[in-house]
Coordinates of C-alpha atoms in Angstrom, one line a residue:
Chain A
X5 CA -89.0 4.6 -99.3
X6 CA -88.9 4.4 -95.6
X7 CA -85.6 3.7 -94.1
X8 CA -85.3 0.8 -91.7
X9 CA -82.0 0.9 -89.8
X10 CA -80.0 -2.2 -90.5
X11 CA -81.7 -3.1 -93.7
X12 CA -80.6 -2.1 -97.1
X13 CA -82.7 0.5 -98.8
X14 CA -84.6 -0.8 -101.8
X15 CA -86.4 1.5 -104.2
X16 CA -87.6 1.7 -107.7
X17 CA -85.6 4.5 -109.3
X18 CA -85.6 6.4 -112.5
X19 CA -82.4 7.5 -114.2
X20 CA -82.4 11.1 -115.1
X21 CA -79.7 12.9 -117.0
X22 CA -79.6 16.7 -116.8
X23 CA -77.4 18.8 -119.0
X24 CA -76.3 21.9 -117.1
X25 CA -77.2 25.2 -118.6
X26 CA -74.6 27.9 -118.6
X27 CA -75.9 31.3 -117.4
X28 CA -73.1 33.8 -117.3
X29 CA -70.4 32.1 -115.3
X30 CA -72.7 29.8 -113.3
X31 CA -73.9 26.4 -114.3
X32 CA -77.5 25.9 -113.3
X33 CA -79.6 22.8 -113.2
X34 CA -83.0 24.5 -112.7
X35 CA -84.3 23.0 -109.5
X36 CA -84.1 23.4 -105.7
X37 CA -83.3 20.8 -103.2
X38 CA -84.4 20.4 -99.6
X39 CA -83.6 18.0 -96.8
X40 CA -80.4 16.3 -95.6
X41 CA -79.3 14.6 -92.5
X42 CA -78.7 17.9 -90.8
X43 CA -82.2 19.2 -91.5
X44 CA -85.5 18.7 -89.8
X45 CA -87.3 15.9 -91.6
X46 CA -90.7 16.8 -90.1
X47 CA -90.9 19.9 -92.2
X48 CA -90.5 18.1 -95.5
X49 CA -93.8 18.2 -97.3
X50 CA -92.8 15.6 -99.9
X51 CA -91.6 12.7 -97.8
X52 CA -94.0 9.9 -96.9
X53 CA -92.2 8.9 -93.8
X54 CA -91.4 12.0 -91.7
X55 CA -88.2 10.5 -90.4
X56 CA -86.8 10.3 -93.9
X57 CA -83.8 12.6 -94.0
X58 CA -83.1 12.3 -97.6
X59 CA -82.7 15.0 -100.2
X60 CA -85.8 15.9 -102.1
X61 CA -86.6 18.1 -105.1
X62 CA -88.7 21.0 -103.8
X63 CA -89.0 23.2 -106.8
X64 CA -88.5 22.9 -110.5
X65 CA -88.0 25.9 -112.8
X66 CA -90.4 25.5 -115.6
X67 CA -88.6 25.1 -118.9
X68 CA -85.3 24.6 -117.2
X69 CA -82.9 21.7 -117.8
X70 CA -84.3 19.6 -115.0
X71 CA -87.8 20.1 -116.2
X72 CA -86.8 19.1 -119.7
X73 CA -85.0 16.0 -118.4
X74 CA -88.0 14.8 -116.6
X75 CA -87.4 15.6 -113.0
X76 CA -90.5 16.2 -111.0
X77 CA -91.2 18.0 -107.8
X78 CA -91.1 15.8 -104.8
X79 CA -88.6 13.3 -106.2
X80 CA -86.1 11.9 -103.8
X81 CA -82.6 12.0 -105.1
X82 CA -80.8 8.7 -104.3
X83 CA -77.6 9.0 -106.3
X84 CA -75.8 11.9 -108.0
X85 CA -73.2 10.8 -110.6
X86 CA -72.7 7.6 -108.7
X87 CA -72.4 9.1 -105.3
X88 CA -75.0 8.1 -102.8
X89 CA -77.0 11.1 -101.5
X90 CA -79.4 9.4 -99.1
X91 CA -77.2 10.0 -96.1
X92 CA -75.7 13.4 -96.7
X93 CA -75.9 16.8 -95.3
X94 CA -77.7 19.5 -97.3
X95 CA -74.5 21.3 -98.1
X96 CA -72.7 18.2 -99.3
X97 CA -75.5 17.3 -101.6
X98 CA -75.5 20.8 -103.0
X99 CA -71.8 20.5 -103.6
X100 CA -72.2 17.2 -105.4
X101 CA -74.7 18.7 -107.7
X102 CA -72.9 21.9 -108.5
X103 CA -69.4 20.7 -109.4
X104 CA -68.0 23.2 -111.8
X105 CA -66.1 20.6 -113.7
X106 CA -69.1 18.5 -114.6
X107 CA -71.5 19.4 -117.4
X108 CA -73.8 16.6 -117.0
X109 CA -75.5 15.3 -113.9
X110 CA -76.8 11.8 -113.8
X111 CA -79.4 11.3 -111.0
X112 CA -81.2 8.3 -109.7
X113 CA -84.5 9.5 -108.4
X114 CA -87.4 7.7 -106.9
X115 CA -91.0 8.7 -106.5
X116 CA -94.1 7.0 -105.3
X117 CA -95.7 6.8 -108.7
X118 CA -92.8 4.7 -109.9
X119 CA -93.4 2.0 -107.3
X120 CA -97.1 2.0 -108.1
X121 CA -96.4 1.7 -111.8
X122 CA -94.2 -1.3 -111.2
X123 CA -96.7 -2.9 -108.9
X124 CA -99.4 -2.5 -111.5
X125 CA -97.3 -4.0 -114.2
X126 CA -96.3 -6.9 -112.0
X127 CA -99.9 -7.4 -111.1
X128 CA -100.7 -7.5 -114.9
X129 CA -98.0 -10.0 -115.5
X130 CA -99.4 -12.1 -112.6
X131 CA -102.8 -12.1 -114.1
X132 CA -101.3 -13.2 -117.4
Chain B
X24 CA -135.8 57.9 -51.5
X25 CA -137.2 55.3 -49.2
X26 CA -136.8 56.4 -45.7
X27 CA -138.8 53.4 -44.2
X28 CA -136.7 50.9 -46.0
X29 CA -136.4 48.4 -43.2
X30 CA -140.2 48.3 -43.0
X31 CA -140.4 47.6 -46.7
X32 CA -138.0 44.7 -46.5
X33 CA -140.2 42.6 -44.2
X34 CA -143.5 43.7 -45.6
X35 CA -142.3 42.5 -49.0
X36 CA -141.6 39.2 -47.3
X37 CA -145.1 38.8 -46.0
X38 CA -146.8 39.9 -49.2
X39 CA -144.7 37.4 -51.2
X40 CA -145.9 34.5 -49.1
X41 CA -149.5 35.8 -49.5
X42 CA -149.3 35.8 -53.2
X43 CA -148.3 32.2 -53.6
X44 CA -151.5 31.1 -51.9
X45 CA -153.6 32.1 -54.8
X46 CA -154.9 29.2 -56.9
X47 CA -155.3 29.3 -60.6
X48 CA -156.1 32.0 -63.1
X49 CA -159.8 32.2 -62.3
X50 CA -159.4 33.7 -58.9
X51 CA -156.8 36.1 -60.2
X52 CA -159.1 37.3 -63.0
X53 CA -162.0 37.8 -60.6
X54 CA -159.9 39.7 -58.1
X55 CA -157.9 41.9 -60.4
X56 CA -159.2 44.9 -58.8
X57 CA -157.9 44.1 -55.4
X58 CA -154.5 42.7 -56.5
X59 CA -151.6 45.1 -56.6
X60 CA -148.2 45.1 -58.3
X61 CA -144.6 45.1 -56.9
X62 CA -144.0 48.7 -56.3
X63 CA -146.7 49.7 -53.8
X64 CA -145.9 48.9 -50.2
X65 CA -149.1 49.7 -48.5
X66 CA -151.9 47.5 -47.3
X67 CA -152.7 44.5 -49.4
X68 CA -155.3 41.9 -49.1
X69 CA -154.8 38.5 -50.5
X70 CA -157.8 36.4 -51.2
X71 CA -157.8 32.7 -51.2
X72 CA -160.7 31.2 -53.2
X73 CA -161.4 27.6 -53.8
X74 CA -162.2 26.7 -57.5
X75 CA -165.8 27.3 -58.0
X76 CA -168.2 25.2 -60.2
X77 CA -170.3 27.6 -62.4
X78 CA -172.7 24.8 -63.6
X79 CA -176.3 25.5 -62.8
X80 CA -177.7 22.0 -63.2
X81 CA -176.3 20.5 -60.1
X82 CA -178.6 17.9 -58.7
X83 CA -178.4 18.8 -55.1
X84 CA -179.2 22.2 -53.9
X85 CA -177.7 21.6 -50.5
X86 CA -174.9 23.9 -51.2
X87 CA -175.2 27.3 -49.9
X88 CA -175.2 29.8 -52.7
X89 CA -172.9 31.9 -50.8
X90 CA -170.4 29.2 -50.1
X91 CA -168.3 30.0 -53.1
X92 CA -168.2 33.6 -52.2
X93 CA -167.0 33.3 -48.7
X94 CA -163.4 34.3 -48.7
X95 CA -160.5 34.1 -46.3
X96 CA -158.8 37.4 -46.3
X97 CA -155.3 37.8 -45.0
X98 CA -154.3 41.5 -44.7
X99 CA -150.6 42.3 -45.2
X100 CA -148.8 44.8 -43.1
X101 CA -150.4 48.2 -42.8
X102 CA -149.4 51.3 -40.9
X103 CA -151.6 50.5 -38.0
X104 CA -151.0 46.9 -37.2
X105 CA -147.8 45.5 -35.7
X106 CA -145.4 44.4 -38.4
X107 CA -143.6 41.1 -38.3
X108 CA -140.4 42.9 -37.6
X109 CA -141.7 44.4 -34.4
X110 CA -143.0 41.0 -33.2
X111 CA -139.6 39.6 -33.8
X112 CA -138.1 42.5 -32.0
X113 CA -140.2 41.8 -28.9
X114 CA -138.9 38.3 -28.7
X115 CA -135.4 39.5 -29.1
X116 CA -135.5 41.7 -26.1
X117 CA -136.1 38.7 -23.8
X118 CA -133.5 36.7 -25.6
X119 CA -130.9 39.3 -25.2
X120 CA -131.0 39.2 -21.4
X121 CA -130.4 35.5 -21.3
X122 CA -127.8 35.8 -24.0
X123 CA -125.9 38.3 -21.8
X124 CA -125.6 35.7 -19.1
X125 CA -124.4 33.0 -21.5
X126 CA -121.9 35.3 -23.1
X127 CA -120.0 36.0 -19.9
X128 CA -120.2 32.5 -18.4
X129 CA -116.9 31.3 -20.0
X130 CA -115.2 34.5 -18.9
X131 CA -116.4 33.9 -15.3
X132 CA -115.3 30.3 -15.3
X133 CA -111.9 31.3 -16.8
X134 CA -111.3 34.0 -14.3
X135 CA -112.2 31.7 -11.3
X136 CA -109.9 29.0 -12.5
X137 CA -107.2 31.5 -13.2
X138 CA -107.4 33.0 -9.7
X139 CA -107.2 29.5 -8.2
X140 CA -104.2 28.7 -10.3
X141 CA -102.4 31.9 -9.4
X142 CA -103.2 31.9 -5.8
X143 CA -102.3 28.3 -5.0
X144 CA -98.5 28.6 -5.2
X145 CA -98.6 31.7 -3.1
X146 CA -100.7 30.0 -0.5
X147 CA -98.3 27.0 -0.5
X148 CA -95.5 29.4 0.3
X149 CA -97.3 31.4 2.9
X150 CA -98.9 28.7 5.0
X151 CA -95.8 27.2 6.6
X152 CA -94.5 30.7 7.4
X153 CA -97.8 31.5 9.1
X154 CA -98.5 28.2 10.7
X155 CA -95.2 27.0 12.1
X156 CA -92.7 29.9 11.7
X157 CA -90.4 28.9 14.6
X158 CA -89.6 25.4 13.3
X159 CA -89.1 26.5 9.8
X160 CA -85.5 26.3 8.4
X161 CA -84.1 29.6 7.2
X162 CA -84.3 30.3 3.5
X163 CA -80.9 30.3 2.0
X164 CA -79.7 32.1 -1.2
X165 CA -80.8 29.3 -3.5
X166 CA -84.2 29.3 -1.9
X167 CA -84.5 33.1 -2.3
X168 CA -83.5 32.7 -5.9
X169 CA -86.4 30.4 -6.3
X170 CA -88.7 33.1 -5.0
X171 CA -87.5 35.3 -7.9
X172 CA -88.2 32.5 -10.3
X173 CA -91.7 31.9 -8.9
X174 CA -92.7 35.6 -9.1
X175 CA -91.7 35.9 -12.8
X176 CA -93.3 32.6 -13.7
X177 CA -96.5 33.7 -12.0
X178 CA -96.4 37.0 -13.8
X179 CA -96.0 35.2 -17.2
X180 CA -98.7 32.8 -16.3
X181 CA -101.0 35.7 -15.4
X182 CA -100.4 37.4 -18.7
X183 CA -100.8 34.1 -20.6
X184 CA -104.1 33.2 -18.9
X185 CA -105.4 36.7 -19.6
X186 CA -104.3 36.5 -23.3
X187 CA -105.8 33.1 -24.0
X188 CA -108.8 32.7 -21.8
X189 CA -110.1 36.0 -20.5
X190 CA -111.3 37.4 -23.8
X191 CA -114.9 38.3 -24.4
X192 CA -116.4 35.5 -26.4
X193 CA -117.1 36.3 -30.0
X194 CA -119.9 33.8 -30.3
X195 CA -122.2 31.5 -28.3
X196 CA -121.9 28.0 -29.6
X197 CA -124.6 25.4 -29.0
X198 CA -122.3 23.0 -27.0
X199 CA -119.4 23.4 -24.8
X200 CA -116.0 23.2 -26.6
X201 CA -114.5 19.8 -25.8
X202 CA -111.0 21.0 -25.5
X203 CA -111.8 23.9 -23.2
X204 CA -113.6 21.5 -20.9
X205 CA -110.8 19.1 -21.0
X206 CA -108.2 21.7 -20.2
X207 CA -110.2 23.2 -17.4
X208 CA -110.6 19.7 -15.9
X209 CA -106.9 19.0 -16.3
X210 CA -106.0 22.2 -14.6
X211 CA -108.3 21.6 -11.7
X212 CA -107.1 18.0 -11.4
X213 CA -103.5 19.2 -11.3
X214 CA -104.2 21.8 -8.7
X215 CA -106.3 19.4 -6.6
X216 CA -103.7 16.7 -6.7
X217 CA -101.0 19.2 -5.6
X218 CA -103.3 20.4 -2.8
X219 CA -103.9 16.9 -1.7
X220 CA -100.2 16.1 -1.7
X221 CA -99.5 19.4 0.1
X222 CA -102.2 18.8 2.7
X223 CA -101.1 15.3 3.5
X224 CA -97.3 15.5 3.3
X225 CA -96.6 19.0 4.3
X226 CA -99.4 20.4 6.4
X227 CA -100.1 17.3 8.4
X228 CA -96.4 16.4 8.8
X229 CA -95.5 20.1 9.4
X230 CA -92.4 19.7 7.2
X231 CA -89.5 22.1 8.2
X232 CA -87.6 22.0 5.0
X233 CA -88.7 25.3 3.5
X234 CA -86.4 24.9 0.5
X235 CA -88.3 21.8 -0.4
X236 CA -91.6 23.5 -0.1
X237 CA -90.5 26.3 -2.3
X238 CA -89.3 23.8 -4.9
X239 CA -92.6 22.1 -4.7
X240 CA -94.4 25.4 -5.4
X241 CA -92.1 26.1 -8.3
X242 CA -92.9 22.7 -9.8
X243 CA -96.6 23.5 -9.6
X244 CA -96.1 26.7 -11.4
X245 CA -94.0 24.9 -14.1
X246 CA -96.7 22.3 -14.6
X247 CA -99.3 24.9 -15.0
X248 CA -97.2 26.7 -17.6
X249 CA -97.0 23.4 -19.5
X250 CA -100.7 22.9 -19.3
X251 CA -101.0 26.4 -20.7
X252 CA -98.7 25.5 -23.5
X253 CA -101.0 22.5 -24.2
X254 CA -103.9 24.8 -24.2
X255 CA -102.2 27.0 -26.8
X256 CA -101.5 24.0 -29.0
X257 CA -105.0 22.6 -28.7
X258 CA -107.0 25.7 -29.0
X259 CA -105.0 27.9 -31.3
X260 CA -102.3 26.1 -33.2
X261 CA -104.1 22.9 -34.2
X262 CA -106.6 24.6 -36.5
X263 CA -104.0 26.7 -38.3
X264 CA -102.8 23.9 -40.5
X265 CA -105.3 23.8 -43.3
X266 CA -106.5 20.4 -44.3
X267 CA -110.1 20.8 -45.5
X268 CA -111.8 22.7 -48.2
X269 CA -115.4 23.6 -47.6
X270 CA -117.9 24.6 -50.1
X271 CA -120.6 27.0 -48.9
X272 CA -123.8 27.5 -51.0
X273 CA -126.6 29.9 -50.2
X274 CA -129.9 28.3 -50.8
X275 CA -131.8 31.2 -52.3
X276 CA -129.5 32.4 -55.0
X277 CA -126.8 29.8 -55.2
X278 CA -123.9 32.1 -54.3
X279 CA -121.0 29.7 -53.7
X280 CA -117.7 30.2 -52.0
X281 CA -114.8 27.9 -51.1
X282 CA -112.6 28.2 -48.1
X283 CA -109.8 26.3 -46.6
X284 CA -110.0 25.5 -42.9
X285 CA -108.1 23.3 -40.5
X286 CA -109.0 20.6 -38.0
X287 CA -112.0 22.0 -36.2
X288 CA -115.2 20.7 -34.5
X289 CA -118.3 21.2 -36.5
X290 CA -119.6 24.1 -34.4
X291 CA -116.3 26.0 -34.6
X292 CA -116.1 25.4 -38.3
X293 CA -119.6 26.7 -38.6
X294 CA -118.5 29.8 -36.6
X295 CA -115.5 30.4 -39.0
X296 CA -117.8 29.9 -42.0
X297 CA -120.3 32.5 -40.7
X298 CA -117.5 35.0 -40.2
X299 CA -116.5 34.4 -43.7
X300 CA -120.1 34.7 -44.8
X301 CA -120.4 38.2 -43.4
X302 CA -117.2 39.2 -45.1
X303 CA -117.6 37.6 -48.6
X304 CA -121.2 36.9 -49.5
X305 CA -123.1 39.8 -51.1
X306 CA -126.1 41.0 -49.3
X307 CA -129.2 38.7 -49.5
X308 CA -131.8 40.4 -51.6
X309 CA -135.2 38.8 -51.5
X310 CA -136.5 41.2 -54.2
X311 CA -134.4 39.4 -56.8
X312 CA -136.0 36.1 -56.2
X313 CA -139.6 37.0 -56.9
X314 CA -139.3 36.5 -60.7
X315 CA -138.5 32.8 -60.4
X316 CA -141.2 32.3 -57.8
X317 CA -143.6 33.9 -60.3
X318 CA -142.7 31.4 -62.9
X319 CA -142.9 28.5 -60.4
X320 CA -146.4 29.6 -59.4
X321 CA -147.5 29.9 -63.0
X322 CA -146.3 26.3 -63.7
X323 CA -148.2 25.0 -60.7
X324 CA -151.3 27.0 -61.5
X325 CA -151.5 25.8 -65.1
X326 CA -151.0 22.1 -64.6
X327 CA -153.1 21.0 -61.7
X328 CA -156.8 21.2 -62.1
X329 CA -158.7 19.7 -59.3
X330 CA -162.4 19.1 -59.4
X331 CA -163.6 19.2 -55.8
X332 CA -167.4 19.2 -56.4
X333 CA -167.9 16.0 -58.2
X334 CA -169.8 17.2 -61.3
X335 CA -167.7 15.9 -64.1
X336 CA -169.6 16.1 -67.3
X337 CA -169.6 19.9 -67.9
X338 CA -166.1 20.3 -66.6
X339 CA -164.4 17.6 -68.6
X340 CA -163.9 19.8 -71.6
X341 CA -162.9 22.7 -69.5
X342 CA -160.2 20.8 -67.7
X343 CA -158.8 19.5 -70.9
X344 CA -158.7 23.0 -72.4
X345 CA -156.9 24.2 -69.3
X346 CA -154.3 21.4 -69.5
X347 CA -153.5 22.2 -73.2
X348 CA -153.4 25.9 -72.4
X349 CA -151.0 25.1 -69.5
X350 CA -148.7 23.0 -71.7
X351 CA -148.7 25.8 -74.4
X352 CA -147.8 28.2 -71.7
X353 CA -145.0 26.0 -70.4
X354 CA -143.5 25.8 -73.9
X355 CA -143.3 29.6 -74.2
X356 CA -142.0 30.1 -70.7
X357 CA -138.4 29.8 -71.8
X358 CA -139.0 32.3 -74.5
X359 CA -140.6 34.7 -72.1
X360 CA -137.6 34.4 -69.8
X361 CA -135.1 35.0 -72.5
X362 CA -136.8 38.2 -73.7
X363 CA -137.5 39.4 -70.2
X364 CA -133.9 39.0 -69.2
X365 CA -132.6 40.7 -72.4
X366 CA -135.0 43.6 -71.8
X367 CA -134.0 43.8 -68.1
X368 CA -130.3 43.9 -69.1
X369 CA -130.9 46.7 -71.5
X370 CA -132.9 48.7 -69.0
X371 CA -130.2 48.3 -66.4
X372 CA -127.5 49.4 -68.7
X373 CA -129.4 52.4 -69.8
X374 CA -130.1 53.5 -66.3
X375 CA -126.5 52.9 -65.4
X376 CA -125.3 55.1 -68.2
X377 CA -127.5 57.9 -67.1
X378 CA -126.4 57.5 -63.6
X379 CA -122.7 57.5 -64.4
X380 CA -123.1 60.7 -66.4
X381 CA -125.1 62.4 -63.7
X382 CA -122.6 61.6 -61.0
X383 CA -119.7 62.7 -63.1
X384 CA -121.4 65.9 -63.8
X385 CA -122.2 66.4 -60.1
X386 CA -118.7 65.9 -59.1
X387 CA -117.4 68.6 -61.4
X388 CA -119.4 71.2 -59.5
X389 CA -117.4 70.8 -56.3
X390 CA -113.7 71.0 -55.7
X391 CA -111.4 71.2 -52.8
X392 CA -110.6 74.8 -51.7
X393 CA -107.2 75.9 -52.7
X394 CA -105.1 78.9 -51.5
X395 CA -106.4 81.3 -54.1
X396 CA -110.0 80.5 -53.2
X397 CA -109.6 82.0 -49.8
X398 CA -110.6 85.3 -51.2
X399 CA -113.9 83.9 -52.5
X400 CA -117.1 84.9 -50.7
X401 CA -117.8 83.0 -47.5
X402 CA -121.1 81.7 -48.7
X403 CA -119.3 79.6 -51.3
X404 CA -117.0 78.0 -48.8
X405 CA -118.7 74.9 -47.3
X406 CA -117.7 72.1 -45.1
X407 CA -118.0 68.5 -46.4
X408 CA -121.5 67.8 -45.2
X409 CA -122.9 70.9 -46.9
X410 CA -121.0 70.2 -50.1
X411 CA -122.4 66.7 -50.1
X412 CA -125.9 68.0 -49.6
X413 CA -125.4 70.6 -52.3
X414 CA -124.5 68.2 -55.1
X415 CA -126.7 65.3 -54.0
X416 CA -130.0 66.5 -55.6
X417 CA -128.5 66.5 -59.1
X418 CA -127.7 62.8 -58.9
X419 CA -130.4 61.6 -56.5
X420 CA -133.0 60.9 -59.2
X421 CA -130.7 58.9 -61.4
X422 CA -129.4 57.0 -58.5
X423 CA -132.9 56.2 -57.2
X424 CA -134.0 55.0 -60.6
X425 CA -131.0 52.8 -61.0
X426 CA -131.5 51.3 -57.5
X427 CA -135.1 50.7 -58.2
X428 CA -134.3 48.9 -61.4
X429 CA -131.8 46.6 -59.8
X430 CA -134.1 46.2 -56.8
X431 CA -131.6 47.4 -54.2
X432 CA -133.4 50.6 -53.1
X433 CA -134.0 49.2 -49.6
X434 CA -130.3 48.6 -49.0
X435 CA -129.4 52.3 -49.1
X436 CA -131.1 55.1 -47.2
X437 CA -130.7 58.7 -48.1
X438 CA -128.5 59.5 -45.1
X439 CA -126.2 56.6 -45.9
X440 CA -125.8 57.8 -49.4
X441 CA -125.1 61.4 -48.3
X442 CA -122.7 60.1 -45.7
X443 CA -120.9 58.0 -48.3
X444 CA -120.7 61.0 -50.6
X445 CA -119.2 63.1 -47.9
X446 CA -116.7 60.4 -47.2
X447 CA -115.7 60.3 -50.9
X448 CA -115.3 64.0 -51.1
X449 CA -113.1 64.1 -48.0
X450 CA -110.8 61.4 -49.5
X451 CA -110.7 62.9 -53.0
X452 CA -112.3 60.0 -54.6
X453 CA -113.3 59.9 -58.3
X454 CA -117.0 59.6 -59.2
X455 CA -116.4 56.0 -60.3
X456 CA -115.1 55.2 -56.8
X457 CA -118.2 56.8 -55.3
X458 CA -120.5 54.7 -57.6
X459 CA -118.9 51.4 -57.0
X460 CA -120.7 51.0 -53.7
X461 CA -124.0 51.2 -55.6
X462 CA -123.3 49.2 -58.8
X463 CA -122.7 45.9 -57.1
X464 CA -124.1 44.5 -53.9
X465 CA -121.3 44.6 -51.3
X466 CA -120.6 42.1 -48.5
X467 CA -123.2 41.7 -45.9
X468 CA -121.2 43.2 -43.1
X469 CA -120.9 46.6 -44.8
X470 CA -124.6 47.2 -44.4
X471 CA -126.2 47.8 -41.0
X472 CA -127.5 44.9 -38.9
X473 CA -131.1 45.7 -39.8
X474 CA -130.5 44.8 -43.4
X475 CA -128.6 41.5 -43.0
X476 CA -131.7 39.3 -42.7
X477 CA -129.3 36.9 -41.1
X478 CA -129.2 37.3 -37.3
X479 CA -130.1 34.1 -35.6
X480 CA -128.3 31.1 -37.0
X481 CA -129.2 27.4 -36.4
X482 CA -126.8 24.6 -37.0
X483 CA -128.4 21.5 -38.5
X484 CA -126.2 18.5 -38.5
X485 CA -126.5 14.8 -38.5
X486 CA -123.2 14.2 -36.7
X487 CA -122.6 15.6 -33.2
X488 CA -121.6 19.3 -33.4
X489 CA -118.6 18.8 -31.1
X490 CA -117.2 16.0 -33.3
X491 CA -114.4 17.1 -35.7
X492 CA -115.1 17.7 -39.4
X493 CA -114.1 14.9 -41.7
X494 CA -114.1 14.3 -45.5
X495 CA -117.8 14.2 -46.6
X496 CA -119.3 16.0 -43.6
X497 CA -122.3 18.0 -44.5
X498 CA -124.3 20.4 -42.4
X499 CA -126.7 23.3 -42.8
X500 CA -126.7 26.7 -41.3
X501 CA -130.2 28.0 -41.2
X502 CA -131.5 31.4 -40.7
X503 CA -134.9 32.9 -41.1
X504 CA -134.9 33.6 -44.8
X505 CA -132.4 31.3 -46.3
X506 CA -129.8 28.6 -45.4
X507 CA -126.2 27.9 -46.1
X508 CA -125.3 24.4 -47.2
X509 CA -121.8 23.4 -46.3
X510 CA -119.9 20.4 -47.6
X511 CA -116.4 19.4 -46.6
X512 CA -113.7 17.9 -48.7
X513 CA -110.2 17.2 -47.7
X514 CA -107.2 18.8 -49.3
X515 CA -105.3 16.0 -51.2
X516 CA -102.1 14.6 -49.9
X517 CA -99.5 16.2 -52.1
X518 CA -96.5 14.1 -53.1
X519 CA -93.7 16.4 -54.0
X520 CA -90.5 14.9 -55.4
X521 CA -87.4 16.7 -56.5
X522 CA -85.5 16.5 -59.8
X523 CA -82.1 18.0 -60.2
X524 CA -81.2 19.6 -63.5
X525 CA -77.6 20.5 -64.1
X526 CA -77.7 24.1 -65.4
X527 CA -75.2 23.1 -68.1
X528 CA -77.5 20.6 -69.5
X529 CA -79.7 23.1 -71.2
X530 CA -78.6 22.6 -74.8
X531 CA -80.5 23.3 -78.0
X532 CA -80.3 22.4 -81.6
X533 CA -81.4 24.4 -84.5
X534 CA -84.0 22.7 -86.8
X535 CA -83.3 23.9 -90.3
X536 CA -85.1 23.3 -93.4
X537 CA -83.2 25.1 -96.0
X538 CA -83.9 25.0 -99.7
X539 CA -81.1 25.7 -102.1
X540 CA -81.4 26.1 -105.8
X541 CA -78.9 24.4 -108.0

């Protein structure tokens, strides 16, 4: 997940679709984000590489739409509805997620355990 | 209170040396009756006994039965005999007379040379007027102007010589200061060469040009003023720039101080260091060192068992027993020290608390007289000495006990305490201010010369004492009871570079880590 300048970023991602929940006049997703290119990457507890300025999921409301969809705490959000979020300011990312006209949000998230799972399965296939 | 406190200081010294001569526990057990503890100051007898073999079955009976019993008794100071202090004092009387001569020698030399220097130009001017007045050319305006210049320059030279050279010496150093000798020689050389020139070219030739002679005299006075400037630079200014850091350690209790001094010869550096010693080092107290000497004596006594008489069989077991006992004692020595020191600390603090309370209470009894007290009965109005004497008894006991516990009772006599109390009352000091003088040992100079235990100093140095101090120089300043070890280190060469920072370049960014819920 570390970003090397000049090289394309490759990551194993999971597709997560969240249905927004209507609460009064707000549409909520049920999680909190942290990070962004205008934030301090050193204070991010979830990133492996402390220079990673990506957007991470910091909290998940238990029982909320994100929780039901399978989002986990510590996930790094790579794309929101097709828009790349890895190089975005915190506010821009928030805006992308909270568009009033969209009911559904399709995220591409990555986490460490995904990569390990792929490696394990590849390893299995090797052995076979 | 101890009124004979100076006496006790030196008698303590002699008894201490006596005690360390005792060998082993056996002699101590046998002579417990005659040994005495710390506090008594009167006559003591120290017995030196060689270790005695108690075995009865010695083959030869050549030994005198009384041989083991003969003792060498060394009596300590008593009221009747001459104490060590008085003997030292006798020697000092003779020394002082010779010291008086040595003290004023530089002054005498300085005044002689000064007189010579001042008189020479005047003589140069007067001799032609006396010896060949008729042939002498009249002195014009320019020439008389030079008279004015000579008189002021001579006045300045007189004041300068008096200020720099004609001061009573503050110390007598072992060797002549090299720079002073050099400057005296230079001055005399200058004066002699001018005299020579004058004698040959002017007196012999009987020169008539008075203006030239006056100019010659003025040039002499100018040269002498420049030599004086050189003297100021060499003797006073050169040592002001600090370039060495010296570390001074007292040998008895390890008191260490660091000073910065400039380029000096070893003897003059020693002189500055001694002046700092009197100002900074706390008074040397031999009473505080007896505990460690006790321990050292115990160690030595326990470990070495000599068998002088040759009979080994009976004593083999005994010596082994002694060695194991000694090693056991050595193991518990640190334990003893720890508990002793903790106990001592507690005792001192308790006594100190009592003392502080007693003094505060005593100070509440006396107060400065105010306007409304003028109507009080005249028996109540006292001057400062009477007031001090009135409140002194209530704190005397607590103070005496405290000083006894911290072993400083010989530093303060009753009169000195009363005098200090009067001083504090006159200057409206608080009880705490009065007590500070007794809670900590002050600098050596604050006590009278009879308590310094540091009068005659000897400089022990491997390098010549007139050579300058360098990095790594070490020397020793010895006095009767202790010595000061001095090591010299140079102050590092400091490389200072500058860096310009534009005041507008101070900019900051905010490091955020915000969390928003979506």
